[in-house]
Short mmCIF file of C-alpha atoms in Angstrom, two decimals:
data_model
loop_
_atom_site.label_atom_id
_atom_site.label_comp_id
_atom_site.label_asym_id
_atom_site.label_seq_id
_atom_site.Cartn_x
_atom_site.Cartn_y
_atom_site.Cartn_z
CA UNK A 1 16.30 114.11 -132.26
CA UNK A 2 15.39 113.52 -135.85
CA UNK A 3 16.65 115.79 -138.57
CA UNK A 4 13.34 115.74 -140.48
CA UNK A 5 11.63 118.94 -141.61
CA UNK A 6 7.93 119.35 -140.90
CA UNK A 7 7.07 118.32 -144.49
CA UNK A 8 9.37 115.28 -144.40
CA UNK A 9 8.00 114.22 -141.04
CA UNK A 10 4.40 114.45 -142.35
CA UNK A 11 5.36 112.45 -145.46
CA UNK A 12 7.21 109.77 -143.50
CA UNK A 13 4.22 109.49 -141.17
CA UNK A 14 1.86 108.90 -144.11
CA UNK A 15 4.14 106.15 -145.47
CA UNK A 16 4.41 104.55 -141.99
CA UNK A 17 0.59 104.49 -141.82
CA UNK A 18 0.57 102.28 -144.92
CA UNK A 19 2.79 99.67 -143.25
CA UNK A 20 1.66 96.59 -141.34
CA UNK A 21 2.08 96.51 -137.57
CA UNK A 22 4.72 93.76 -137.84
CA UNK A 23 6.82 95.81 -140.25
CA UNK A 24 6.51 98.93 -138.09
CA UNK A 25 7.72 97.13 -134.96
CA UNK A 26 10.53 95.51 -136.91
CA UNK A 27 11.61 98.86 -138.36
CA UNK A 28 11.54 100.42 -134.90
CA UNK A 29 13.88 97.67 -133.68
CA UNK A 30 16.20 98.30 -136.63
CA UNK A 31 16.52 102.09 -136.21
CA UNK A 32 17.07 101.84 -132.42
CA UNK A 33 19.27 98.70 -132.56
CA UNK A 34 16.67 97.08 -130.29
CA UNK A 35 17.60 99.50 -127.49
CA UNK A 36 14.02 100.70 -127.12
CA UNK A 37 11.01 98.43 -126.76
CA UNK A 38 7.80 99.83 -128.12
CA UNK A 39 4.32 98.73 -127.12
CA UNK A 40 2.09 99.84 -130.01
CA UNK A 41 1.93 101.26 -133.50
CA UNK A 42 1.80 104.93 -132.42
CA UNK A 43 4.88 104.51 -130.21
CA UNK A 44 6.73 102.63 -132.98
CA UNK A 45 6.01 105.43 -135.46
CA UNK A 46 7.15 108.15 -133.06
CA UNK A 47 10.34 106.23 -132.27
CA UNK A 48 11.17 105.63 -135.97
CA UNK A 49 10.71 109.35 -136.73
CA UNK A 50 12.77 110.45 -133.72
CA UNK A 51 15.68 108.17 -134.62
CA UNK A 52 15.69 109.01 -138.34
CA UNK A 53 18.58 111.30 -139.18
CA UNK A 54 17.33 112.36 -142.63
CA UNK A 55 14.55 111.59 -145.09
CA UNK A 56 16.63 109.68 -147.61
CA UNK A 57 17.85 107.28 -144.91
CA UNK A 58 14.20 106.56 -144.06
CA UNK A 59 13.10 106.02 -147.67
CA UNK A 60 15.99 103.65 -148.41
CA UNK A 61 15.14 101.31 -145.52
CA UNK A 62 14.28 97.80 -146.67
CA UNK A 63 10.94 97.82 -144.83
CA UNK A 64 9.93 101.02 -146.68
CA UNK A 65 9.04 99.07 -149.75
CA UNK A 66 8.79 100.39 -153.31
CA UNK A 67 5.02 99.86 -153.44
CA UNK A 68 4.48 101.95 -150.28
CA UNK A 69 6.33 104.89 -151.80
CA UNK A 70 4.44 104.46 -155.08
CA UNK A 71 1.12 104.46 -153.22
CA UNK A 72 2.14 107.52 -151.15
CA UNK A 73 3.08 109.48 -154.29
CA UNK A 74 -0.21 108.49 -156.00
CA UNK A 75 -2.16 109.83 -152.98
CA UNK A 76 -0.20 113.10 -153.27
CA UNK A 77 -1.24 113.32 -156.92
CA UNK A 78 2.24 112.47 -158.24
CA UNK A 79 1.85 109.97 -161.06
CA UNK A 80 4.90 107.75 -161.71
CA UNK A 81 5.34 105.07 -164.38
CA UNK A 82 4.15 101.74 -162.88
CA UNK A 83 7.51 100.11 -163.56
CA UNK A 84 9.53 102.81 -161.73
CA UNK A 85 12.30 101.39 -159.59
CA UNK A 86 12.59 102.20 -155.93
CA UNK A 87 15.52 104.61 -156.33
CA UNK A 88 13.48 106.65 -158.86
CA UNK A 89 10.53 106.81 -156.43
CA UNK A 90 12.86 107.84 -153.58
CA UNK A 91 14.31 110.63 -155.73
CA UNK A 92 10.84 111.89 -156.73
CA UNK A 93 9.63 111.79 -153.12
CA UNK A 94 12.61 113.85 -151.92
CA UNK A 95 11.95 116.35 -154.73
CA UNK A 96 8.30 116.59 -153.69
CA UNK A 97 9.23 117.23 -150.06
CA UNK A 98 11.82 119.86 -150.89
CA UNK A 99 9.41 121.61 -153.31
CA UNK A 100 6.95 122.36 -150.50
CA UNK A 101 4.05 120.96 -152.57
CA UNK A 102 3.39 117.91 -150.40
CA UNK A 103 0.30 118.08 -148.18
CA UNK A 104 1.44 118.47 -144.59
CA UNK A 105 -1.76 118.08 -142.66
CA UNK A 106 -3.30 114.65 -142.35
CA UNK A 107 -6.41 113.80 -144.36
CA UNK A 108 -8.35 113.22 -141.14
CA UNK A 109 -7.56 116.72 -139.91
CA UNK A 110 -8.66 118.13 -143.27
CA UNK A 111 -11.84 116.20 -142.96
CA UNK A 112 -12.65 117.67 -139.59
CA UNK A 113 -12.34 121.14 -141.09
CA UNK A 114 -14.86 120.36 -143.85
CA UNK A 115 -18.45 120.15 -142.63
CA UNK A 116 -19.48 116.58 -143.35
CA UNK A 117 -22.73 117.09 -145.16
CA UNK A 118 -21.92 119.40 -148.08
CA UNK A 119 -19.37 120.17 -150.76
CA UNK A 120 -18.51 123.12 -148.61
CA UNK A 121 -14.96 123.54 -149.84
CA UNK A 122 -16.33 126.35 -151.87
CA UNK A 123 -18.96 127.97 -149.74
CA UNK A 124 -16.87 131.09 -149.40
CA UNK A 125 -16.49 131.55 -153.19
CA UNK A 126 -18.84 134.29 -154.31
CA UNK A 127 -20.52 134.08 -157.73
CA UNK A 128 -20.69 137.83 -157.81
CA UNK A 129 -17.85 140.14 -158.73
CA UNK A 130 -14.40 138.62 -158.54
CA UNK A 131 -15.70 135.03 -158.69
CA UNK A 132 -13.15 132.80 -160.42
CA UNK A 133 -14.65 129.50 -161.63
CA UNK A 134 -11.17 128.05 -162.05
CA UNK A 135 -10.39 128.49 -158.35
CA UNK A 136 -13.66 126.78 -157.51
CA UNK A 137 -12.80 124.03 -160.04
CA UNK A 138 -9.44 123.35 -158.38
CA UNK A 139 -10.89 123.36 -154.87
CA UNK A 140 -13.79 121.17 -155.94
CA UNK A 141 -11.56 118.59 -157.72
CA UNK A 142 -9.14 118.34 -154.78
CA UNK A 143 -12.09 117.77 -152.46
CA UNK A 144 -14.02 115.38 -154.78
CA UNK A 145 -11.18 113.04 -155.79
CA UNK A 146 -9.78 112.85 -152.23
CA UNK A 147 -13.24 111.89 -151.04
CA UNK A 148 -13.87 109.39 -153.84
CA UNK A 149 -10.39 107.79 -153.61
CA UNK A 150 -10.79 107.34 -149.84
CA UNK A 151 -13.51 104.77 -150.60
CA UNK A 152 -10.79 102.51 -152.13
CA UNK A 153 -10.04 100.26 -149.16
CA UNK A 154 -6.77 98.98 -150.67
CA UNK A 155 -5.25 102.42 -149.98
CA UNK A 156 -5.63 101.79 -146.26
CA UNK A 157 -7.34 105.15 -145.68
CA UNK A 158 -10.29 105.86 -143.45
CA UNK A 159 -13.20 106.16 -145.97
CA UNK A 160 -14.57 109.71 -145.83
CA UNK A 161 -18.17 110.79 -145.84
CA UNK A 162 -19.30 109.87 -149.38
CA UNK A 163 -23.00 109.77 -150.19
CA UNK A 164 -26.05 111.14 -152.04
CA UNK A 165 -25.96 114.32 -149.92
CA UNK A 166 -23.33 115.79 -152.29
CA UNK A 167 -25.64 115.56 -155.31
CA UNK A 168 -28.89 117.21 -156.40
CA UNK A 169 -31.83 114.74 -156.18
CA UNK A 170 -32.22 114.72 -160.00
CA UNK A 171 -28.49 114.40 -160.76
CA UNK A 172 -27.56 112.52 -163.94
CA UNK A 173 -24.41 110.46 -164.58
CA UNK A 174 -23.28 109.44 -168.06
CA UNK A 175 -20.42 106.96 -167.98
CA UNK A 176 -18.67 106.10 -171.25
CA UNK A 177 -15.89 103.51 -171.04
CA UNK A 178 -13.63 102.29 -173.79
CA UNK A 179 -11.51 99.30 -172.94
CA UNK A 180 -11.72 96.96 -175.88
CA UNK A 181 -15.40 97.60 -176.55
CA UNK A 182 -17.31 100.80 -175.86
CA UNK A 183 -19.93 100.89 -173.10
CA UNK A 184 -22.35 103.66 -172.23
CA UNK A 185 -24.20 103.70 -168.92
CA UNK A 186 -26.65 106.31 -167.59
CA UNK A 187 -27.82 106.75 -164.02
CA UNK A 188 -30.41 109.15 -162.63
CA UNK A 189 -30.90 110.32 -159.04
CA UNK A 190 -28.58 111.03 -156.14
CA UNK A 191 -28.67 107.53 -154.64
CA UNK A 192 -27.84 105.64 -157.88
CA UNK A 193 -25.23 108.13 -159.11
CA UNK A 194 -23.51 108.15 -155.73
CA UNK A 195 -23.40 104.32 -155.58
CA UNK A 196 -22.13 103.93 -159.16
CA UNK A 197 -19.27 106.40 -158.66
CA UNK A 198 -18.38 104.83 -155.31
CA UNK A 199 -18.24 101.39 -156.96
CA UNK A 200 -15.39 102.62 -159.20
CA UNK A 201 -13.11 103.00 -156.21
CA UNK A 202 -14.62 100.59 -153.67
CA UNK A 203 -15.51 97.52 -155.80
CA UNK A 204 -13.22 98.09 -158.80
CA UNK A 205 -10.37 99.34 -156.57
CA UNK A 206 -9.52 102.22 -158.94
CA UNK A 207 -7.60 105.35 -157.96
CA UNK A 208 -8.41 108.47 -160.00
CA UNK A 209 -5.58 110.98 -160.14
CA UNK A 210 -6.74 114.32 -161.61
CA UNK A 211 -4.34 116.55 -163.55
CA UNK A 212 -4.97 119.97 -161.96
CA UNK A 213 -2.42 121.76 -164.16
CA UNK A 214 -3.63 124.30 -166.72
CA UNK A 215 -3.99 121.82 -169.60
CA UNK A 216 -5.85 119.28 -167.45
CA UNK A 217 -8.52 121.50 -165.89
CA UNK A 218 -11.05 123.96 -167.30
CA UNK A 219 -13.93 125.72 -165.62
CA UNK A 220 -16.55 128.22 -166.68
CA UNK A 221 -19.70 129.75 -165.24
CA UNK A 222 -23.02 130.31 -167.00
CA UNK A 223 -25.12 133.39 -166.33
CA UNK A 224 -27.71 131.12 -164.67
CA UNK A 225 -25.43 129.99 -161.86
CA UNK A 226 -24.28 126.65 -163.31
CA UNK A 227 -20.53 126.17 -163.08
CA UNK A 228 -18.91 123.58 -165.34
CA UNK A 229 -15.68 121.94 -164.21
CA UNK A 230 -13.85 119.68 -166.67
CA UNK A 231 -10.82 117.66 -165.62
CA UNK A 232 -8.58 114.98 -167.11
CA UNK A 233 -6.49 112.47 -165.23
CA UNK A 234 -5.06 108.98 -165.00
CA UNK A 235 -6.64 105.84 -163.56
CA UNK A 236 -4.63 103.36 -161.47
CA UNK A 237 -5.14 100.07 -159.72
CA UNK A 238 -2.41 99.27 -157.21
CA UNK A 239 0.83 100.05 -159.01
CA UNK A 240 -0.59 99.75 -162.56
CA UNK A 241 -1.77 102.70 -164.65
CA UNK A 242 -4.87 101.46 -166.50
CA UNK A 243 -5.72 104.46 -168.67
CA UNK A 244 -7.07 107.97 -168.59
CA UNK A 245 -10.36 109.70 -167.79
CA UNK A 246 -12.09 112.95 -168.60
CA UNK A 247 -14.84 114.14 -166.33
CA UNK A 248 -17.23 117.07 -166.56
CA UNK A 249 -19.18 118.23 -163.50
CA UNK A 250 -22.10 120.62 -163.49
CA UNK A 251 -22.27 122.39 -160.12
CA UNK A 252 -25.13 124.51 -158.75
CA UNK A 253 -25.33 126.18 -155.34
CA UNK A 254 -27.86 124.94 -152.83
CA UNK A 255 -29.35 127.99 -151.06
CA UNK A 256 -30.89 125.72 -148.41
CA UNK A 257 -27.48 124.37 -147.40
CA UNK A 258 -25.38 127.39 -146.60
CA UNK A 259 -24.99 128.08 -150.34
CA UNK A 260 -22.68 125.08 -150.80
CA UNK A 261 -22.19 123.64 -154.26
CA UNK A 262 -23.85 120.36 -155.19
CA UNK A 263 -23.36 118.20 -158.25
CA UNK A 264 -26.12 118.49 -160.91
CA UNK A 265 -24.62 116.21 -163.55
CA UNK A 266 -21.48 114.18 -164.23
CA UNK A 267 -20.14 113.06 -167.63
CA UNK A 268 -17.29 110.60 -167.24
CA UNK A 269 -15.25 109.18 -170.13
CA UNK A 270 -12.78 106.40 -169.36
CA UNK A 271 -10.28 105.06 -171.89
CA UNK A 272 -8.22 101.98 -171.12
CA UNK A 273 -4.57 101.57 -172.12
CA UNK A 274 -5.47 99.49 -175.19
CA UNK A 275 -7.87 102.18 -176.47
CA UNK A 276 -5.08 104.78 -176.27
CA UNK A 277 -2.77 103.12 -178.80
CA UNK A 278 0.36 103.70 -176.72
CA UNK A 279 -0.19 107.45 -176.31
CA UNK A 280 1.72 109.22 -173.52
CA UNK A 281 -0.55 109.34 -170.47
CA UNK A 282 1.60 110.80 -167.68
CA UNK A 283 -0.40 114.04 -167.39
CA UNK A 284 -3.31 113.84 -169.84
CA UNK A 285 -4.81 116.99 -171.33
CA UNK A 286 -8.49 117.73 -171.78
CA UNK A 287 -9.82 117.16 -175.29
CA UNK A 288 -12.94 119.29 -174.67
CA UNK A 289 -12.64 122.88 -175.86
CA UNK A 290 -14.39 125.91 -174.35
CA UNK A 291 -17.11 126.06 -177.00
CA UNK A 292 -18.11 122.42 -176.32
CA UNK A 293 -18.34 123.25 -172.64
CA UNK A 294 -20.40 126.40 -173.44
CA UNK A 295 -22.95 124.16 -175.15
CA UNK A 296 -23.35 122.15 -171.96
CA UNK A 297 -23.97 125.40 -170.08
CA UNK A 298 -26.84 126.48 -172.30
#
């Protein structure tokens, strides 16, 4: 049997799911010395995992290419320099698995646990006593960016249930991008806002990786029930890091939909590499302070 822990097995499975069928069957032949013939992808994956003695052996296999590990880490929210060599990515993956911070359940299982029609990650968070907007902010960002990134077909994920149902009908999006020149776009209404945000990942093939550490995430609640969530992060396409983003969400509960939170407005600032002047962008910090966010609440 394999010597993989539950976390390692889950991680190896996610990397295998990024591989082509041909590479999977070939890798299965390699690990079993062609002693076992497999019929399909599922059987190949199970065989590879069963015959893998330890995680490092798996990651160092030739068929487990550098780009696959890079992509896996990006999905797990681990941002690595685009020019990282394979041995650095292997080391970081093993650290992630031993730290216990890697997600063990599959995205599809997570999806089944979230009702499809609402941002219901946070339905159980009470705005009354003991309500912590930061906890809601973290839950919301994990849910939102996983959902948005799943629309990027180059990641090979099953696109999740994105759509106007997550927004208030009069939602407003302000999109400010600086890459060379500065561009400001505004969109009004759930349908348009939903389509424009989806185009970032689907048409432009971007991957948005939020920084959910303390300096990358802020959240506060107004007395009127509006919760502001501000988050910074990095933007990637394939293995390249293109720049950073800052995003502010205004969230309001929908009493008609089991009190789930829906998005009332989105302000998104994107800065490309050239607009950053070589600044360090591994884990960007928010530039908004609490008083600026308070103004948005009023």
